[in-house]
Short mmCIF file of C-alpha atoms in Angstrom, two decimals:
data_model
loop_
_atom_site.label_atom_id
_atom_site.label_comp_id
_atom_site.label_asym_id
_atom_site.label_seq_id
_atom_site.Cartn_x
_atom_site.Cartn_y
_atom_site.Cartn_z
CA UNK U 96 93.21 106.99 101.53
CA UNK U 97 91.04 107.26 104.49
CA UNK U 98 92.82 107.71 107.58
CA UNK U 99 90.00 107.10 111.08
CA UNK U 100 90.94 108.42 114.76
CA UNK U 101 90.91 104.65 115.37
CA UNK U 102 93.53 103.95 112.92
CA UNK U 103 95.70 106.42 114.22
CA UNK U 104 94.52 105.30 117.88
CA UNK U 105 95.87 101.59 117.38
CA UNK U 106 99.20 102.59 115.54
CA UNK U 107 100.04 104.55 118.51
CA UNK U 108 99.48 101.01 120.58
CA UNK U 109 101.53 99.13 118.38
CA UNK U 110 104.41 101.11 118.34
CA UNK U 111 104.23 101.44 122.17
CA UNK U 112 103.75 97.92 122.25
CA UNK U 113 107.38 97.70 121.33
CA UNK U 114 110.10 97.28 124.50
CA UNK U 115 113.08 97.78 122.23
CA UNK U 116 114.59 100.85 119.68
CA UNK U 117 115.10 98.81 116.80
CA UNK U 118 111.07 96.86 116.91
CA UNK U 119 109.91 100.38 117.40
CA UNK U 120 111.33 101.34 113.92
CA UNK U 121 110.04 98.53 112.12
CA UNK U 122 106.43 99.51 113.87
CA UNK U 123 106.80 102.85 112.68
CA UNK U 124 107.56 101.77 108.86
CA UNK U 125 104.44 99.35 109.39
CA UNK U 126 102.33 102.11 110.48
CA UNK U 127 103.56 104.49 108.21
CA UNK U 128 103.25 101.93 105.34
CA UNK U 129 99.41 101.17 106.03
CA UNK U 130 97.79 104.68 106.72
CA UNK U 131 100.08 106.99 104.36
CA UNK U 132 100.24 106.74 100.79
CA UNK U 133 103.92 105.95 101.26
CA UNK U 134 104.83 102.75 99.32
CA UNK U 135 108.86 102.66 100.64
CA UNK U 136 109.83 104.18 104.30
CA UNK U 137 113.80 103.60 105.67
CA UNK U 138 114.89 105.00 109.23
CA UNK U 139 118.11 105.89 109.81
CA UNK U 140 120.57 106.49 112.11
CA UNK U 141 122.74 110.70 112.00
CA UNK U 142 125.72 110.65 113.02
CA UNK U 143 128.12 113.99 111.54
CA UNK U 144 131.49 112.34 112.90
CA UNK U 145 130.78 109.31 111.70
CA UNK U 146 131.50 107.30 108.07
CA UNK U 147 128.90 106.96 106.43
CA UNK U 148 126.87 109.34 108.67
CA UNK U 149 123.59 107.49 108.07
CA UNK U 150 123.32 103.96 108.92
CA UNK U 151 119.85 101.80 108.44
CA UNK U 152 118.28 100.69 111.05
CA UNK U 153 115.35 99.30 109.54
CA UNK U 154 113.94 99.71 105.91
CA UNK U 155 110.55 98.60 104.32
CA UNK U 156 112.92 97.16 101.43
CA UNK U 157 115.89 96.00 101.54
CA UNK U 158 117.49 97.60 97.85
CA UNK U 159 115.89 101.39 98.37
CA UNK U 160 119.09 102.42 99.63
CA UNK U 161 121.41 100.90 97.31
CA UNK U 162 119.93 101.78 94.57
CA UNK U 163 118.32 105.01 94.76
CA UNK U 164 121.71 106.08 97.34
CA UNK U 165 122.00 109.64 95.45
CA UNK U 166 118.28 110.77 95.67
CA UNK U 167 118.17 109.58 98.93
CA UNK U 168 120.94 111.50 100.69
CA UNK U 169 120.19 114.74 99.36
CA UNK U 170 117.25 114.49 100.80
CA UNK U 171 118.17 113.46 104.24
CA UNK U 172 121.36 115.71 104.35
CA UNK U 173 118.97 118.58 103.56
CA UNK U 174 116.38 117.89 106.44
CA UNK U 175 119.30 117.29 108.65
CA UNK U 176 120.76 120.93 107.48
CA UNK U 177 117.57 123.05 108.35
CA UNK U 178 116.20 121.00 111.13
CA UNK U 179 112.86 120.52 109.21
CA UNK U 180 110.76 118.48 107.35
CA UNK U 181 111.80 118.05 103.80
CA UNK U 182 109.30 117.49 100.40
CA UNK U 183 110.91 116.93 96.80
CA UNK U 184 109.63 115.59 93.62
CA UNK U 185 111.89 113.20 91.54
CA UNK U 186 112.53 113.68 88.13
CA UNK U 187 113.38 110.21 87.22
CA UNK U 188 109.76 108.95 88.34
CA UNK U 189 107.68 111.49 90.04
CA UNK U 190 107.73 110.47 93.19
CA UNK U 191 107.53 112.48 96.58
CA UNK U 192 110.48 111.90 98.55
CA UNK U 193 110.16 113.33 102.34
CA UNK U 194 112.38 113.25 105.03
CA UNK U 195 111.62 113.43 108.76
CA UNK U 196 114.38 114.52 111.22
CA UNK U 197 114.37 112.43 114.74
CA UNK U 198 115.70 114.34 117.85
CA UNK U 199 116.62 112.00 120.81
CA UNK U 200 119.90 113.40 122.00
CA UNK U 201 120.06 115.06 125.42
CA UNK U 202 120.57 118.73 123.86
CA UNK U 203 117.82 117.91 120.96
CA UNK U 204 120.16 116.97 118.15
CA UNK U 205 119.08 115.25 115.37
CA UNK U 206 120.35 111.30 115.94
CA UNK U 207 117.78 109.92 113.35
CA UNK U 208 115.96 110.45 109.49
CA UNK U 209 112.45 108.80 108.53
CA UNK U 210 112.61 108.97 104.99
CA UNK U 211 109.44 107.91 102.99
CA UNK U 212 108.77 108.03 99.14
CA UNK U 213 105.34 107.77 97.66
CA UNK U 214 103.47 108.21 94.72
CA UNK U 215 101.82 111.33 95.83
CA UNK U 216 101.88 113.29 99.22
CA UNK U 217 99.46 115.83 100.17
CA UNK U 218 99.99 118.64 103.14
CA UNK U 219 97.66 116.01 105.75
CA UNK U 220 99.29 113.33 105.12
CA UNK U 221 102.79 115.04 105.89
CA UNK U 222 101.43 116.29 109.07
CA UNK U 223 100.31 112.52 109.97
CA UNK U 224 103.73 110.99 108.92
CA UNK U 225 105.37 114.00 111.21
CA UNK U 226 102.83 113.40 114.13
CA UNK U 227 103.58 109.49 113.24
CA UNK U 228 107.87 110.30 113.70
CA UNK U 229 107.12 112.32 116.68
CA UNK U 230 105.23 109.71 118.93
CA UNK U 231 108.39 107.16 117.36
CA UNK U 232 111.26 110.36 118.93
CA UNK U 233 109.14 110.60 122.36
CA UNK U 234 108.92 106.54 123.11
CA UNK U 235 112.42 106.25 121.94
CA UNK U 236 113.68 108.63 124.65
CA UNK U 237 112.23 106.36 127.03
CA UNK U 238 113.21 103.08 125.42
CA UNK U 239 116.57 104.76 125.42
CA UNK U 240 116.63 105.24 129.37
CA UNK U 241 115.39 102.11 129.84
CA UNK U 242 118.69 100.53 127.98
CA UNK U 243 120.95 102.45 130.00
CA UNK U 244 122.77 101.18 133.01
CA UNK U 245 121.91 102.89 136.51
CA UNK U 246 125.39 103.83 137.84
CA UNK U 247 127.24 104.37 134.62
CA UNK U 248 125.11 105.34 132.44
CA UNK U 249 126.30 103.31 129.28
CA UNK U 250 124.26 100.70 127.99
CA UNK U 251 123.32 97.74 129.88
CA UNK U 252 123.53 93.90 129.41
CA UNK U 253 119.56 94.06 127.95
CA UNK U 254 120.53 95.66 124.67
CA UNK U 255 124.06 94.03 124.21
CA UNK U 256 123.28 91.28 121.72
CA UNK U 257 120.97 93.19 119.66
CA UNK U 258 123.39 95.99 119.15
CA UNK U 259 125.45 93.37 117.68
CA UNK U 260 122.59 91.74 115.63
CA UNK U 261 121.62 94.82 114.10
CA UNK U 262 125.30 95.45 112.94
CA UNK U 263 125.38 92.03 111.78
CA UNK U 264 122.31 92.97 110.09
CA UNK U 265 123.92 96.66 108.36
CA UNK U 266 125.80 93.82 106.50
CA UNK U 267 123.10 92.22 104.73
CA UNK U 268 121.37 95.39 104.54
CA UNK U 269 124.08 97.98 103.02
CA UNK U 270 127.18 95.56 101.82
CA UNK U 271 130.64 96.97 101.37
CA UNK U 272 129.67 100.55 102.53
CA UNK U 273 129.96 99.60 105.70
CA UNK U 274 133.41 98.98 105.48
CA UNK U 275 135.36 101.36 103.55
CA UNK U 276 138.39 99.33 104.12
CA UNK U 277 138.72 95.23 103.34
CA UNK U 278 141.20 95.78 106.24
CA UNK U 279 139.03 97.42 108.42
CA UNK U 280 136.59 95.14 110.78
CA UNK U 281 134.53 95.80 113.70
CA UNK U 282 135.56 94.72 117.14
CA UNK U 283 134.26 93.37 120.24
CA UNK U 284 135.86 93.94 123.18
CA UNK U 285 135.24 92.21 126.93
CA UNK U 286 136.90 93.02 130.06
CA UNK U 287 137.05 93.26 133.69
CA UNK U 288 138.55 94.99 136.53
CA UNK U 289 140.82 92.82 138.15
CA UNK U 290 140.46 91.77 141.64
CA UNK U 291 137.30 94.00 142.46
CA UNK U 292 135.72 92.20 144.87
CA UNK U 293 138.87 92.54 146.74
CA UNK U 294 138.76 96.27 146.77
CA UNK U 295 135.12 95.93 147.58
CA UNK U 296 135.67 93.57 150.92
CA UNK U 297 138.99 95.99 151.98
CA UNK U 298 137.36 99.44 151.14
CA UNK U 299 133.49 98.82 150.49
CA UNK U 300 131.38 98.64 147.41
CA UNK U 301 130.91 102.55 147.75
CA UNK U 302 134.41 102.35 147.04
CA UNK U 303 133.87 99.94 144.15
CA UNK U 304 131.38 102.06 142.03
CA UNK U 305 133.78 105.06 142.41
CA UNK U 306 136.27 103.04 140.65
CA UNK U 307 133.80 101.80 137.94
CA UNK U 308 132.68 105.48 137.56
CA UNK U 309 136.18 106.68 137.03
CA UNK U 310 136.48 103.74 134.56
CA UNK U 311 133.79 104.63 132.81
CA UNK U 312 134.79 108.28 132.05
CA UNK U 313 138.15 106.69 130.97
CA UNK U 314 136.21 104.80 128.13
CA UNK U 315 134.92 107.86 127.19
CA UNK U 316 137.53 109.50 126.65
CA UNK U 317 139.74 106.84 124.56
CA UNK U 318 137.30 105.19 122.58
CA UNK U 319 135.58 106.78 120.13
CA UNK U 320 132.21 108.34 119.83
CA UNK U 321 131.79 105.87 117.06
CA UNK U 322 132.27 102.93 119.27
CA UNK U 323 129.19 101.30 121.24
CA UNK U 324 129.63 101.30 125.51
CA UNK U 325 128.29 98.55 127.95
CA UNK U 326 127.76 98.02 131.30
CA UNK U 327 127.36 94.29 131.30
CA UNK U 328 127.09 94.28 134.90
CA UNK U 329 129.31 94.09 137.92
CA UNK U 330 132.65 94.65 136.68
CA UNK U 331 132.50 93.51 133.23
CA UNK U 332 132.24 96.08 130.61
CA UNK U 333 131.80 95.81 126.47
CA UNK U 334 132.80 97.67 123.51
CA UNK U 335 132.02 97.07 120.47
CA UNK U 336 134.60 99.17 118.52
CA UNK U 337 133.72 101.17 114.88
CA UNK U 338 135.89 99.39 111.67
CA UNK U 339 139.14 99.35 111.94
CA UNK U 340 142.56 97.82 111.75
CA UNK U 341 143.51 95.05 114.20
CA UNK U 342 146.74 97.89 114.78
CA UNK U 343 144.67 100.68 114.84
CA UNK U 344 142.49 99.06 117.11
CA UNK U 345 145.06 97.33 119.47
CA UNK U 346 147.13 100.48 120.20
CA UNK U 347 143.92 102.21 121.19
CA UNK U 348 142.40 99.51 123.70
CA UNK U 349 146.72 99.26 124.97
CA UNK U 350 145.85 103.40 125.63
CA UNK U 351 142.90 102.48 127.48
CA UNK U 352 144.68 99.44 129.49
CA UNK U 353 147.68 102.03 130.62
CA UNK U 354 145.09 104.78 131.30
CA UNK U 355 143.03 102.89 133.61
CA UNK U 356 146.64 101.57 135.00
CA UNK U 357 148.07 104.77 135.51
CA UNK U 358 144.94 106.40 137.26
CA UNK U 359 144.89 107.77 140.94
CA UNK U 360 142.67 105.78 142.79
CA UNK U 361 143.12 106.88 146.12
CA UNK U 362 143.82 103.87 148.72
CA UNK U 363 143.05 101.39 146.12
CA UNK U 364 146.27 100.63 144.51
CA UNK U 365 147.45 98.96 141.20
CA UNK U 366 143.83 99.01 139.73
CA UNK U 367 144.04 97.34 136.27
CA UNK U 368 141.76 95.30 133.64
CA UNK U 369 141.85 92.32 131.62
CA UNK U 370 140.55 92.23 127.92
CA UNK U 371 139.45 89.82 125.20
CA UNK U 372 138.93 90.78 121.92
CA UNK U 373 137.14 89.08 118.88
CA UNK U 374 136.67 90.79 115.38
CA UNK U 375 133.04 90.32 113.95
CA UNK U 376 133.18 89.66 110.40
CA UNK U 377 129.86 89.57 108.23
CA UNK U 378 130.65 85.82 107.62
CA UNK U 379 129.06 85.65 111.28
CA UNK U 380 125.89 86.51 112.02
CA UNK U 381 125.21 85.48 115.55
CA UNK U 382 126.06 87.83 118.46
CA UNK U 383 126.09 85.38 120.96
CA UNK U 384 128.67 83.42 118.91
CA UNK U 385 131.05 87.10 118.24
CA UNK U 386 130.81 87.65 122.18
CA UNK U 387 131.71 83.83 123.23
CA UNK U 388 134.74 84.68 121.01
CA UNK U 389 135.45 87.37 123.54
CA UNK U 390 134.71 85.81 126.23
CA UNK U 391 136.93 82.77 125.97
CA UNK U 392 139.98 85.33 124.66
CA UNK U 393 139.21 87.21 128.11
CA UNK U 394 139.47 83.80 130.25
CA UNK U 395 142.54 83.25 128.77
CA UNK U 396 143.89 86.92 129.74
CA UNK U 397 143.01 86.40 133.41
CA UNK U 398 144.65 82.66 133.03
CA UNK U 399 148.16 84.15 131.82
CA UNK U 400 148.34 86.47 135.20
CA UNK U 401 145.49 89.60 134.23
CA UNK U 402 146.51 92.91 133.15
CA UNK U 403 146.67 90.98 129.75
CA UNK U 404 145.11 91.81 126.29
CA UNK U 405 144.17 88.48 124.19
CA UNK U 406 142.86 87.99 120.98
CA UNK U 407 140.12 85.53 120.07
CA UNK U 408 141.87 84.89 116.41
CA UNK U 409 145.45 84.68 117.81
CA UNK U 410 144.43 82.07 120.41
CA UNK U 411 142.91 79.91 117.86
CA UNK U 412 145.57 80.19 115.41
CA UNK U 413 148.05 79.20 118.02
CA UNK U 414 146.08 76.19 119.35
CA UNK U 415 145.31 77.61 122.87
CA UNK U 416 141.88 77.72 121.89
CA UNK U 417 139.54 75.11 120.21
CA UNK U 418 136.82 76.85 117.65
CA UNK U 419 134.06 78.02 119.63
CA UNK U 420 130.60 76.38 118.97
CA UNK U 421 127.67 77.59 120.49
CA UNK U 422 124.27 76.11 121.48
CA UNK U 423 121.43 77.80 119.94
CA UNK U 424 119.42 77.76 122.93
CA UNK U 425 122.02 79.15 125.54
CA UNK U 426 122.72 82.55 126.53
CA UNK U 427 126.92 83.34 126.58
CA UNK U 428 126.12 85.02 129.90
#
């Protein structure tokens, strides 16, 4: 395979054509796909606390990972565990098997594989798959800045639905594994601080962001690293929780609720938040649908006096809430 400057030239423009993480990976598989010899390319998401710690984000085919699971993660655990590039031969078809590691953490940690498998790779064609991965880690560090909200620094209202939609997507793409538990689900949580914008007339929106700020570090510090942090904007915030049990899940957002509660805020007094929750089950695969859920279980905190926790599924079940439909062309927000 012939590989011209210009080749290389215009993958570089379509990957940094790209104004979101998860299009930039399926560039990169495109690009890899059509000036490598690779015939199968997956990126995936490292993370050593998590279960499973990889996660696709985006995959050339949809079965690789299933079904080749064994060959696959001892080649990505191995890159991951020097640092480095990483070149094996199968035995079961003779195929090259290399794995890239991605760096876009603040202190350089790997947060990412590109694993590729092709008939043959020679030492070029490495370096070009490397060089490839590297302009994919550089753009993604400023993708990533671009998704993060200004004040708090968690993720802003841009990226919220397709967070969700990729998860929804992690279904389809790698089944049961996701879940290790039929108990377990993810969550989506919604809330806001209430009364704010009387704090804000009284004391001054300076004021205001302190509190959000000191909010914010309380998320941090309950939820887990595992769990997905929004900024929506103003005074609404998002979580989308890892899988779970609805108890293990409701004593740790009741933690949070005290914590922020219980939390010296100076001359603003009796700070609290309301919250709506929603589980998102993989037999729905619309985010804006999973965070109307949310929404309408928050509405219904605030209307039963704030400082409340409600639960989309407990609402309807009860008959306070009718089954939420949305229209395919609205935005929740």
């Amino acid at each position: 395979m012939t590989v011209t400057s210009i080749d290389v030239l215009d993958s570089v423009v379509d990957i940094t054509a790209q104004t979101e993480s998860d299009t930039i990976s399926e560039s990169l598989i495109t690009t890899v796909l059509q000036l490598t010899p690779a015939n199968q390319v997956l990126v995936l998401d490292y993370n050593s606390e998590a279960t499973p710690e990889f996660m696709v984000v985006a995959c050339s085919d949809i079965f690789l990972y299933e079904d080749e699971r064994d060959a696959i993660e001892r080649v990505i655990k191995n890159c991951v565990l020097i640092g480095e590039n990483i070149v094996e031969y199968s035995n079961d078809d003779n195929q090259a098997l290399l794995a890239v590691p991605v760096r876009c953490g603040e202190k350089g940690e790997i947060e990412a594989v590109v694993f590729c498998k092709a008939d043959e790779l020679k030492g070029d064609e490495v370096q070009l798959i490397e060089g490839l991965t590297k302009i994919y880690e550089n753009y993604q560090k400023i993708i990533s800045a671009s998704e993060r909200d200004g004040l708090t620094g968690l993720y802003n209202r841009k990226v919220l639905t397709s967070k969700i939609d990729l998860l929804l997507d992690r279904f389809l793409i790698q089944g049961d594994t996701i879940l290790d538990c039929p108990s377990s689900t993810h969550w989506v949580c919604l809330f806001d601080v209430d009364q704010l914008k009387i704090i804000n007339d009284s004391l001054g929106h300076v004021y205001g962001d302190e509190i959000l700020l000191l909010i914010t570090a309380i998320m941090k510090q309950v939820f887990s690293e595992d769990d997905i942090l929004f900024r929506y904007g103003g005074d609404e915030f998002v979580v989308i929780m890892h899988p779970q049990s609805r108890e293990e899940m409701e004593s740790t957002v009741r933690r949070f609720m005290q914590a922020v509660h219980e939390r010296d805020y100076g001359q603003a007094k009796d700070v609290a938040i309301s919250l709506g929750a929603a589980a998102i089950s993989e037999d729905e695969m619309n985010a804006i649908t999973v965070i109307g859920y949310a929404d309408q279980a928050l509405y219904k905190a605030k209307q039963n006096g704030r400082s409340q926790l409600a639960f989309y599924e407990d609402l309807i079940a009860s008959g306070e809430l009718q089954s939420f439909v949305p229209e395919d062309d609205v935005e929740m927000f």
